[in-house]
Coordinates of C-alpha atoms in Angstrom, one line a residue:
D43 CA 46.3 -68.2 19.5
P44 CA 44.2 -69.3 16.6
A45 CA 43.2 -66.4 14.3
G46 CA 40.4 -64.0 15.8
I47 CA 40.7 -65.4 19.3
P48 CA 43.3 -63.5 20.5
G49 CA 44.2 -64.8 24.3
L50 CA 42.9 -68.6 24.1
A51 CA 45.8 -70.3 24.8
H52 CA 46.1 -68.3 28.1
F53 CA 42.2 -68.8 28.8
C54 CA 43.1 -72.8 28.1
E55 CA 45.6 -72.3 30.8
H56 CA 43.6 -71.0 33.3
M57 CA 40.7 -73.4 32.4
L58 CA 42.8 -76.7 32.9
F59 CA 42.8 -76.2 36.6
L60 CA 39.4 -76.3 37.0
G61 CA 38.4 -80.0 36.3
T62 CA 38.9 -82.9 34.0
K63 CA 37.2 -85.8 33.7
K64 CA 38.7 -88.2 36.2
Y65 CA 38.9 -85.1 38.9
P66 CA 35.7 -83.3 37.9
K67 CA 35.5 -80.9 41.3
E68 CA 36.8 -77.6 40.1
D69 CA 39.6 -77.0 43.0
E70 CA 41.1 -80.6 43.1
Y71 CA 44.4 -80.7 42.1
N72 CA 45.1 -77.1 43.8
S73 CA 43.5 -78.5 47.0
F74 CA 45.6 -81.7 46.7
L75 CA 48.8 -80.5 46.5
A76 CA 48.2 -77.3 49.0
T77 CA 47.0 -80.6 51.3
H78 CA 50.1 -82.2 50.6
G79 CA 52.9 -79.3 51.1
G80 CA 52.5 -77.9 47.4
N81 CA 51.4 -75.4 44.8
S82 CA 51.2 -75.0 41.5
N83 CA 51.4 -72.3 38.6
A84 CA 51.4 -72.1 35.1
F85 CA 52.2 -69.0 32.3
T86 CA 51.2 -68.7 29.0
A87 CA 54.3 -67.1 26.8
S88 CA 54.4 -66.4 23.0
E89 CA 55.2 -69.6 21.5
D90 CA 54.4 -71.7 24.6
T91 CA 52.5 -72.5 28.0
N92 CA 54.3 -73.9 31.0
Y93 CA 52.9 -75.9 33.8
F94 CA 54.5 -76.6 37.1
F95 CA 54.1 -77.8 40.4
D96 CA 55.7 -79.2 43.7
V97 CA 54.3 -81.5 46.5
N98 CA 55.6 -83.6 49.1
P99 CA 57.5 -86.2 47.5
D100 CA 55.7 -89.0 49.1
F101 CA 52.7 -87.7 47.1
L102 CA 54.1 -87.4 44.0
R103 CA 52.3 -90.3 42.3
P104 CA 48.9 -89.2 42.6
A105 CA 49.8 -85.5 42.2
L106 CA 50.9 -86.7 38.8
D107 CA 47.8 -88.4 38.0
R108 CA 45.6 -85.5 38.7
F109 CA 48.4 -83.2 36.6
A110 CA 48.4 -85.7 33.6
A111 CA 44.6 -85.5 33.5
F112 CA 44.7 -81.8 32.7
F113 CA 46.0 -82.9 29.1
V114 CA 44.2 -85.9 28.5
E115 CA 40.4 -85.0 29.5
P116 CA 39.4 -81.3 30.9
L117 CA 35.9 -80.6 31.3
F118 CA 35.9 -77.0 30.6
T119 CA 32.5 -76.5 31.9
A120 CA 30.2 -73.8 31.2
S121 CA 29.7 -72.2 34.8
A122 CA 34.4 -72.8 35.2
T123 CA 34.2 -70.9 31.3
D124 CA 32.1 -67.8 32.6
R125 CA 33.8 -67.2 36.1
E126 CA 37.4 -67.5 34.5
L127 CA 36.4 -65.6 31.5
N128 CA 35.9 -63.0 34.7
A129 CA 39.4 -63.5 35.8
I130 CA 41.0 -62.9 32.8
D131 CA 39.5 -59.7 32.1
S132 CA 40.4 -58.6 35.6
E133 CA 43.8 -59.4 35.1
H134 CA 44.1 -57.6 31.5
S135 CA 42.5 -54.7 33.4
K136 CA 45.0 -54.5 36.0
N137 CA 48.0 -55.4 33.2
L138 CA 46.6 -51.8 31.7
Q139 CA 47.9 -50.0 35.0
S140 CA 51.3 -51.4 34.7
D141 CA 53.9 -49.2 33.0
V142 CA 55.9 -52.7 32.3
F143 CA 52.8 -54.1 30.6
R144 CA 52.3 -50.9 28.4
L145 CA 55.8 -50.8 27.3
Y146 CA 55.6 -54.8 26.5
Q147 CA 52.9 -54.0 24.8
L148 CA 54.9 -51.3 22.4
E149 CA 57.5 -53.7 22.0
K150 CA 55.3 -56.6 20.9
S151 CA 53.6 -53.5 18.2
R152 CA 57.1 -53.4 16.7
A153 CA 58.0 -57.3 16.1
N154 CA 57.4 -59.0 13.3
P155 CA 53.7 -59.3 12.6
E156 CA 54.2 -63.1 11.5
H157 CA 55.3 -63.9 14.6
P158 CA 53.8 -65.1 17.7
F159 CA 55.5 -62.5 19.8
S160 CA 53.6 -60.0 18.2
K161 CA 50.0 -60.9 19.1
F162 CA 48.0 -59.7 22.0
G163 CA 47.9 -62.9 24.5
T164 CA 46.4 -61.9 27.5
G165 CA 43.0 -62.2 26.3
N166 CA 39.5 -60.3 27.9
R167 CA 36.3 -60.0 27.4
M168 CA 36.5 -58.5 23.7
T169 CA 38.3 -61.2 22.3
L170 CA 37.2 -64.0 24.3
K171 CA 33.1 -63.7 23.7
P172 CA 31.3 -65.7 26.0
G173 CA 28.9 -68.6 24.8
P174 CA 28.9 -72.1 23.6
E175 CA 31.1 -71.1 20.7
L176 CA 34.1 -70.1 23.2
R177 CA 33.7 -73.6 25.1
Q178 CA 33.9 -75.3 21.4
A179 CA 37.0 -73.0 20.6
L180 CA 38.9 -74.3 24.0
L181 CA 38.0 -77.9 23.2
D182 CA 39.1 -77.5 19.7
F183 CA 42.3 -75.3 20.5
H184 CA 43.1 -78.0 23.3
A185 CA 42.7 -81.2 21.2
E186 CA 44.8 -79.6 18.6
N187 CA 47.7 -78.3 20.9
Y188 CA 47.9 -80.2 23.9
R189 CA 49.3 -83.4 22.0
A190 CA 52.4 -85.4 23.4
P191 CA 54.2 -84.8 20.2
A192 CA 54.2 -80.8 21.0
M193 CA 55.0 -81.5 24.7
T194 CA 58.1 -82.0 27.0
L195 CA 57.8 -83.6 30.5
C196 CA 60.1 -83.3 33.3
I197 CA 59.4 -84.9 36.2
Y198 CA 62.1 -84.3 39.3
G199 CA 61.5 -86.9 42.6
K200 CA 63.8 -89.1 45.0
E201 CA 62.4 -92.2 42.8
P202 CA 65.4 -93.7 40.8
L203 CA 65.2 -92.9 37.5
P204 CA 63.4 -95.8 35.7
Q205 CA 60.8 -95.5 38.3
L206 CA 60.1 -91.9 37.5
Q207 CA 60.1 -92.8 34.0
K208 CA 57.3 -95.4 34.8
M209 CA 55.3 -93.0 36.7
A210 CA 55.6 -90.8 33.3
E211 CA 54.2 -93.7 31.1
E212 CA 51.6 -94.9 33.2
F213 CA 50.0 -91.6 33.9
F214 CA 51.1 -89.3 30.5
T215 CA 50.6 -92.2 27.6
A216 CA 46.8 -91.3 27.7
V217 CA 47.7 -88.3 26.2
P218 CA 46.8 -88.0 22.7
G219 CA 49.0 -88.5 20.4
A220 CA 51.7 -90.4 22.9
A221 CA 51.9 -93.7 20.8
S222 CA 52.8 -91.1 17.5
A223 CA 55.9 -90.5 16.1
A224 CA 57.7 -87.3 17.0
L225 CA 56.6 -83.9 15.3
A226 CA 59.2 -82.0 12.9
A227 CA 60.9 -79.5 14.8
P228 CA 58.7 -76.1 13.8
V229 CA 60.0 -73.5 11.9
R230 CA 61.2 -70.7 14.3
L231 CA 60.4 -66.8 13.1
S232 CA 62.4 -64.3 14.3
P233 CA 60.6 -62.0 16.7
A234 CA 62.6 -58.7 15.1
A235 CA 60.5 -56.8 12.5
A236 CA 60.7 -57.9 9.0

């Protein structure tokens, strides 16, 4: 998360499911998967965000097309932003009732403050203030962090490996930075307190 906007990575994860330039209908991706025997989910951890889905093998190609659009041109519409902010805030309120969540927050408070693990990652209405600045922060965060050199893609399908690779190249070369050289390995900090 950028300094001063705890929970933005988690919020971005939620927002990517709510429309892209190529597939602007908010429920397009999940509706497509559900119609074809699949589902999807995602989670944001302290250092990365993971997206995954499954679908009837005959519909892998169009599912990948929809999935890749998350990383190419998300919409982050104002109406979806406001609605999803309510969902994030509700998720945080629900978490506060969980002993496991509270113990996890205690553990995070004892971590090295320079490590991402120590940060508040869920977000809520206090950290993700609604308005045009939040949408711009989402766009900036996506542009800075959702770049091919910082991503790993795994496709599992019935097709031979060369065909799966061709699909990956077809749909994911539009992800920003796909043509650039790989980034240097990030410096890993220990989450243990300093």
